[in-house]
mmCIF file of C-alpha atoms in Angstrom:
data_model
loop_
_atom_site.group_PDB
_atom_site.id
_atom_site.type_symbol
_atom_site.label_atom_id
_atom_site.label_comp_id
_atom_site.label_asym_id
_atom_site.label_seq_id
_atom_site.Cartn_x
_atom_site.Cartn_y
_atom_site.Cartn_z
ATOM 1 C CA VAL A 1 5.336 -1.494 14.842
ATOM 2 C CA ARG A 2 4.973 -3.955 11.980
ATOM 3 C CA VAL A 3 2.584 -3.102 9.158
ATOM 4 C CA TRP A 4 2.216 -4.738 5.763
ATOM 5 C CA LYS A 5 4.527 -3.483 3.005
ATOM 6 C CA GLY A 6 5.151 -6.322 0.571
ATOM 7 C CA LEU A 7 2.631 -7.565 -1.968
ATOM 8 C CA GLU A 8 1.022 -10.966 -1.608
ATOM 9 C CA PRO A 9 3.118 -13.477 -3.592
ATOM 10 C CA GLU A 10 1.534 -15.275 -6.512
ATOM 11 C CA PHE A 11 3.823 -18.222 -5.708
ATOM 12 C CA LEU A 12 6.851 -19.096 -3.633
ATOM 13 C CA THR A 13 10.066 -19.324 -5.634
ATOM 14 C CA GLY A 14 12.056 -22.544 -5.859
ATOM 15 C CA HIS A 15 11.956 -24.549 -2.634
ATOM 16 C CA GLN A 16 11.226 -21.490 -0.529
ATOM 17 C CA THR A 17 8.978 -22.232 2.424
ATOM 18 C CA LEU A 18 6.304 -19.855 3.664
ATOM 19 C CA SER A 19 8.353 -19.281 6.802
ATOM 20 C CA GLU A 20 11.372 -18.316 4.689
ATOM 21 C CA TRP A 21 9.185 -16.026 2.571
ATOM 22 C CA ARG A 22 7.803 -14.324 5.671
ATOM 23 C CA THR A 23 11.339 -13.839 7.028
ATOM 24 C CA GLN A 24 12.408 -12.305 3.717
ATOM 25 C CA GLN A 25 9.453 -9.921 3.846
ATOM 26 C CA TYR A 26 10.521 -8.740 7.299
ATOM 27 C CA GLU A 27 14.021 -8.132 5.985
ATOM 28 C CA ASN A 28 12.594 -6.116 3.097
ATOM 29 C CA VAL A 29 10.562 -3.782 5.310
ATOM 30 C CA GLU A 30 12.022 -0.309 4.865
ATOM 31 C CA LYS A 31 9.020 1.943 5.616
ATOM 32 C CA GLU A 32 6.171 1.548 8.077
ATOM 33 C CA TYR A 33 3.602 1.510 5.268
ATOM 34 C CA ALA A 34 1.002 -0.992 4.148
ATOM 35 C CA ALA A 35 0.418 -2.013 0.538
ATOM 36 C CA PRO A 36 -2.694 -3.225 -1.243
ATOM 37 C CA SER A 37 -2.879 -6.762 -2.454
ATOM 38 C CA ALA A 38 -2.149 -6.855 -6.171
ATOM 39 C CA LYS A 39 -3.990 -10.101 -6.784
ATOM 40 C CA TYR A 40 -7.303 -9.717 -8.538
ATOM 41 C CA ALA A 41 -10.511 -11.077 -7.062
ATOM 42 C CA ALA A 42 -11.787 -14.279 -8.608
ATOM 43 C CA ASN A 43 -15.472 -15.154 -8.784
ATOM 44 C CA LYS A 44 -15.505 -18.939 -8.604
ATOM 45 C CA GLU A 45 -19.304 -19.095 -8.611
ATOM 46 C CA ILE A 46 -19.657 -17.709 -12.140
ATOM 47 C CA ASP A 47 -19.965 -20.353 -14.863
ATOM 48 C CA SER A 48 -17.138 -20.686 -17.356
ATOM 49 C CA GLY A 49 -17.591 -18.741 -20.575
ATOM 50 C CA THR A 50 -19.070 -15.690 -18.865
ATOM 51 C CA GLN A 51 -17.533 -12.257 -19.229
ATOM 52 C CA PHE A 52 -15.983 -12.431 -15.773
ATOM 53 C CA GLN A 53 -14.311 -15.721 -16.624
ATOM 54 C CA GLN A 54 -13.114 -14.285 -19.915
ATOM 55 C CA ALA A 55 -11.611 -11.339 -18.033
ATOM 56 C CA GLU A 56 -9.885 -13.722 -15.634
ATOM 57 C CA ALA A 57 -8.483 -15.724 -18.524
ATOM 58 C CA ALA A 58 -7.149 -12.570 -20.180
ATOM 59 C CA TYR A 59 -5.506 -11.543 -16.894
ATOM 60 C CA ASP A 60 -3.909 -14.963 -16.434
ATOM 61 C CA GLN A 61 -2.575 -14.820 -20.005
ATOM 62 C CA GLY A 62 -1.040 -11.400 -19.434
ATOM 63 C CA ASP A 63 -3.498 -9.620 -21.739
ATOM 64 C CA TYR A 64 -4.156 -6.881 -19.219
ATOM 65 C CA SER A 65 -5.715 -4.448 -21.702
ATOM 66 C CA GLN A 66 -8.370 -7.025 -22.554
ATOM 67 C CA ALA A 67 -8.837 -7.896 -18.896
ATOM 68 C CA LEU A 68 -9.316 -4.225 -18.079
ATOM 69 C CA ARG A 69 -11.857 -3.771 -20.872
ATOM 70 C CA LEU A 70 -13.911 -6.767 -19.748
ATOM 71 C CA PHE A 71 -13.689 -6.041 -16.023
ATOM 72 C CA GLN A 72 -14.536 -2.388 -16.602
ATOM 73 C CA SER A 73 -17.676 -3.302 -18.525
ATOM 74 C CA LEU A 74 -18.855 -5.359 -15.548
ATOM 75 C CA ALA A 75 -17.673 -2.716 -13.078
ATOM 76 C CA GLN A 76 -19.816 -0.101 -14.776
ATOM 77 C CA GLN A 77 -22.770 -2.412 -14.224
ATOM 78 C CA GLY A 78 -22.063 -2.323 -10.486
ATOM 79 C CA ASN A 79 -20.209 -5.613 -9.942
ATOM 80 C CA PRO A 80 -18.096 -4.978 -6.788
ATOM 81 C CA MET A 81 -15.520 -7.667 -7.592
ATOM 82 C CA ALA A 82 -15.019 -6.268 -11.078
ATOM 83 C CA GLN A 83 -14.741 -2.755 -9.592
ATOM 84 C CA TYR A 84 -12.041 -4.009 -7.253
ATOM 85 C CA ASN A 85 -10.186 -5.632 -10.139
ATOM 86 C CA VAL A 86 -10.337 -2.481 -12.247
ATOM 87 C CA GLY A 87 -8.900 -0.577 -9.275
ATOM 88 C CA THR A 88 -6.116 -3.136 -8.973
ATOM 89 C CA LEU A 89 -5.193 -2.845 -12.652
ATOM 90 C CA TYR A 90 -5.031 0.957 -12.395
ATOM 91 C CA TYR A 91 -3.050 0.725 -9.159
ATOM 92 C CA GLU A 92 -0.492 -1.599 -10.710
ATOM 93 C CA GLY A 93 -0.476 0.055 -14.137
ATOM 94 C CA LEU A 94 -1.464 -3.167 -15.900
ATOM 95 C CA GLY A 95 -3.188 -2.704 -19.258
ATOM 96 C CA THR A 96 -3.180 1.033 -18.680
ATOM 97 C CA ALA A 97 -1.006 3.806 -17.300
ATOM 98 C CA GLN A 98 -0.635 3.628 -13.524
ATOM 99 C CA ASN A 99 -3.204 5.972 -12.033
ATOM 100 C CA TYR A 100 -3.746 6.038 -8.273
ATOM 101 C CA GLU A 101 -6.668 8.455 -8.599
ATOM 102 C CA MET A 102 -8.553 6.051 -10.870
ATOM 103 C CA ALA A 103 -7.611 3.141 -8.611
ATOM 104 C CA MET A 104 -9.025 5.066 -5.665
ATOM 105 C CA GLU A 105 -12.259 5.771 -7.563
ATOM 106 C CA TRP A 106 -12.874 2.110 -8.381
ATOM 107 C CA PHE A 107 -11.818 0.823 -4.972
ATOM 108 C CA ARG A 108 -14.255 3.286 -3.414
ATOM 109 C CA LYS A 109 -17.139 2.060 -5.587
ATOM 110 C CA SER A 110 -16.369 -1.516 -4.549
ATOM 111 C CA ALA A 111 -15.800 -0.629 -0.884
ATOM 112 C CA ASN A 112 -19.108 1.222 -0.678
ATOM 113 C CA GLN A 113 -20.765 -2.079 -1.590
ATOM 114 C CA GLY A 114 -18.991 -3.768 1.303
ATOM 115 C CA TYR A 115 -16.194 -5.512 -0.598
ATOM 116 C CA VAL A 116 -13.639 -6.101 2.152
ATOM 117 C CA ASP A 117 -10.383 -6.019 0.143
ATOM 118 C CA ALA A 118 -11.407 -2.731 -1.434
ATOM 119 C CA GLN A 119 -12.117 -1.293 2.021
ATOM 120 C CA TYR A 120 -8.688 -2.394 3.176
ATOM 121 C CA ASN A 121 -7.025 -0.914 0.082
ATOM 122 C CA LEU A 122 -8.691 2.443 0.693
ATOM 123 C CA GLY A 123 -7.215 2.411 4.179
ATOM 124 C CA VAL A 124 -3.796 1.740 2.688
ATOM 125 C CA MET A 125 -4.107 4.517 0.134
ATOM 126 C CA TYR A 126 -5.228 7.075 2.710
ATOM 127 C CA GLU A 127 -2.417 6.026 5.055
ATOM 128 C CA ASN A 128 0.160 6.362 2.285
ATOM 129 C CA GLY A 129 -1.353 9.383 0.527
ATOM 130 C CA ARG A 130 -1.620 7.643 -2.829
ATOM 131 C CA GLY A 131 -4.260 9.077 -5.126
ATOM 132 C CA VAL A 132 -5.596 11.139 -2.254
ATOM 133 C CA GLU A 133 -4.333 13.493 0.439
ATOM 134 C CA GLN A 134 -2.751 11.513 3.255
ATOM 135 C CA ASN A 135 -5.177 11.142 6.174
ATOM 136 C CA ASN A 136 -4.684 8.619 8.978
ATOM 137 C CA THR A 137 -8.123 9.320 10.441
ATOM 138 C CA ILE A 138 -9.870 8.245 7.242
ATOM 139 C CA ALA A 139 -7.393 5.364 6.882
ATOM 140 C CA ALA A 140 -8.448 4.141 10.326
ATOM 141 C CA SER A 141 -12.112 4.377 9.327
ATOM 142 C CA TRP A 142 -11.622 2.165 6.272
ATOM 143 C CA TYR A 143 -9.375 -0.258 8.136
ATOM 144 C CA ARG A 144 -12.096 -0.567 10.765
ATOM 145 C CA LYS A 145 -14.712 -1.468 8.144
ATOM 146 C CA ALA A 146 -12.466 -4.188 6.728
ATOM 147 C CA ALA A 147 -11.338 -5.354 10.177
ATOM 148 C CA ASN A 148 -14.943 -5.755 11.276
ATOM 149 C CA GLN A 149 -15.324 -8.204 8.394
ATOM 150 C CA GLY A 150 -12.368 -10.230 9.666
ATOM 151 C CA HIS A 151 -9.618 -8.904 7.372
ATOM 152 C CA ALA A 152 -6.439 -9.837 9.254
ATOM 153 C CA MET A 153 -4.129 -7.203 7.766
ATOM 154 C CA ALA A 154 -6.726 -4.475 8.386
ATOM 155 C CA CYS A 155 -6.898 -5.605 12.026
ATOM 156 C CA ASN A 156 -3.113 -5.408 12.336
ATOM 157 C CA ASN A 157 -2.871 -2.029 10.635
ATOM 158 C CA LEU A 158 -5.697 -0.546 12.688
ATOM 159 C CA GLY A 159 -3.959 -1.851 15.779
ATOM 160 C CA SER A 160 -0.743 -0.164 14.659
ATOM 161 C CA LEU A 161 -2.562 3.179 14.311
ATOM 162 C CA TYR A 162 -3.816 2.884 17.904
ATOM 163 C CA HIS A 163 -0.341 1.713 18.947
ATOM 164 C CA GLN A 164 1.252 4.866 17.531
ATOM 165 C CA GLY A 165 -1.621 7.315 18.008
ATOM 166 C CA LEU A 166 -1.946 8.043 14.291
ATOM 167 C CA GLY A 167 -5.392 9.193 13.185
ATOM 168 C CA VAL A 168 -6.849 7.879 16.453
ATOM 169 C CA PRO A 169 -5.981 8.512 20.107
ATOM 170 C CA LYS A 170 -3.030 6.440 21.265
ATOM 171 C CA ASP A 171 -4.570 3.504 23.104
ATOM 172 C CA LEU A 172 -2.478 0.412 23.736
ATOM 173 C CA THR A 173 -5.449 -1.527 25.062
ATOM 174 C CA GLN A 174 -7.333 -0.931 21.805
ATOM 175 C CA ALA A 175 -4.198 -1.778 19.860
ATOM 176 C CA ALA A 176 -3.885 -5.092 21.691
ATOM 177 C CA GLN A 177 -7.533 -5.910 20.993
ATOM 178 C CA TRP A 178 -7.075 -5.390 17.254
ATOM 179 C CA TYR A 179 -3.840 -7.370 17.218
ATOM 180 C CA ASN A 180 -5.674 -10.219 18.934
ATOM 181 C CA ARG A 181 -8.416 -10.030 16.320
ATOM 182 C CA ALA A 182 -5.777 -10.343 13.610
ATOM 183 C CA LEU A 183 -4.392 -13.426 15.358
ATOM 184 C CA ASN A 184 -7.876 -14.961 15.496
ATOM 185 C CA ALA A 185 -8.724 -14.216 11.853
ATOM 186 C CA SER A 186 -9.476 -17.213 9.677
ATOM 187 C CA GLY A 187 -7.495 -18.073 6.561
ATOM 188 C CA ASP A 188 -4.155 -19.618 5.701
ATOM 189 C CA ASP A 189 -3.201 -17.465 2.710
ATOM 190 C CA PRO A 190 0.222 -15.742 2.818
ATOM 191 C CA GLU A 191 -1.185 -12.278 3.556
ATOM 192 C CA THR A 192 -3.241 -13.512 6.519
ATOM 193 C CA LEU A 193 -0.268 -15.434 7.899
ATOM 194 C CA GLN A 194 1.948 -12.389 7.451
ATOM 195 C CA ALA A 195 -0.603 -10.218 9.244
ATOM 196 C CA GLN A 196 -0.721 -12.686 12.117
ATOM 197 C CA SER A 197 3.079 -12.760 12.382
ATOM 198 C CA MET A 198 3.173 -8.974 12.527
ATOM 199 C CA ALA A 199 0.275 -8.801 14.996
ATOM 200 C CA TYR A 200 1.982 -11.353 17.249
ATOM 201 C CA GLU A 201 5.197 -9.337 17.287
ATOM 202 C CA ASN A 202 3.304 -6.095 17.907
ATOM 203 C CA LEU A 203 1.268 -7.694 20.696
ATOM 204 C CA GLN A 204 4.410 -8.953 22.400
ATOM 205 C CA ALA A 205 5.753 -5.379 22.452
ATOM 206 C CA ILE A 206 2.588 -4.191 24.175
ATOM 207 C CA GLN A 207 2.458 -7.113 26.607
ATOM 208 C CA ALA A 208 6.036 -6.343 27.623
ATOM 209 C CA LEU A 209 4.557 -3.156 29.084
ATOM 210 C CA GLY A 210 2.082 -5.164 31.133
ATOM 211 C CA ILE A 211 -0.895 -4.547 28.866
ATOM 212 C CA GLN A 212 -2.936 -7.535 27.722
#
């Protein structure tokens, strides 16, 4: 069963095509674990010169301590995108010591406001036991929230839990349904395309058993 392990690339190296990158990611899969996206959320609707834009600029310039300070100020005011970004910086140990517990806290604040990537990341962290006791049942719950918002990787990973009977009853029909939802998700970013490649491969394995 294929689940996401590699981080979303910021760029493709040299003349590497997306297909070549996806193939390389398959070759690098060593554990059946997912991984949160490390890329921060960008608010394109906020005018330049605002605190969010200043935080983005600091991040892009590699001044992660400043980015953390600015994002955290907004996060404390309840901005779900800023909360997600603070969680990402703690998860990656950028501008601060790596701290999965703090990452979990900020992802949860963002996820509780419906921010889809934060919901997905909570599923990942519960599945992997990072910053929290490992629990596939809770992982499935968070994946479901993100999947119901059309998050392709959450759809694939929830399908894989049903495929293997981890945290939910083993149900290949349900697994196939979630894999199909991953395939029908919109978006052409590398993570979505990777999720769809994995879901297609997983679905083929199920269909080989005569289950649609």
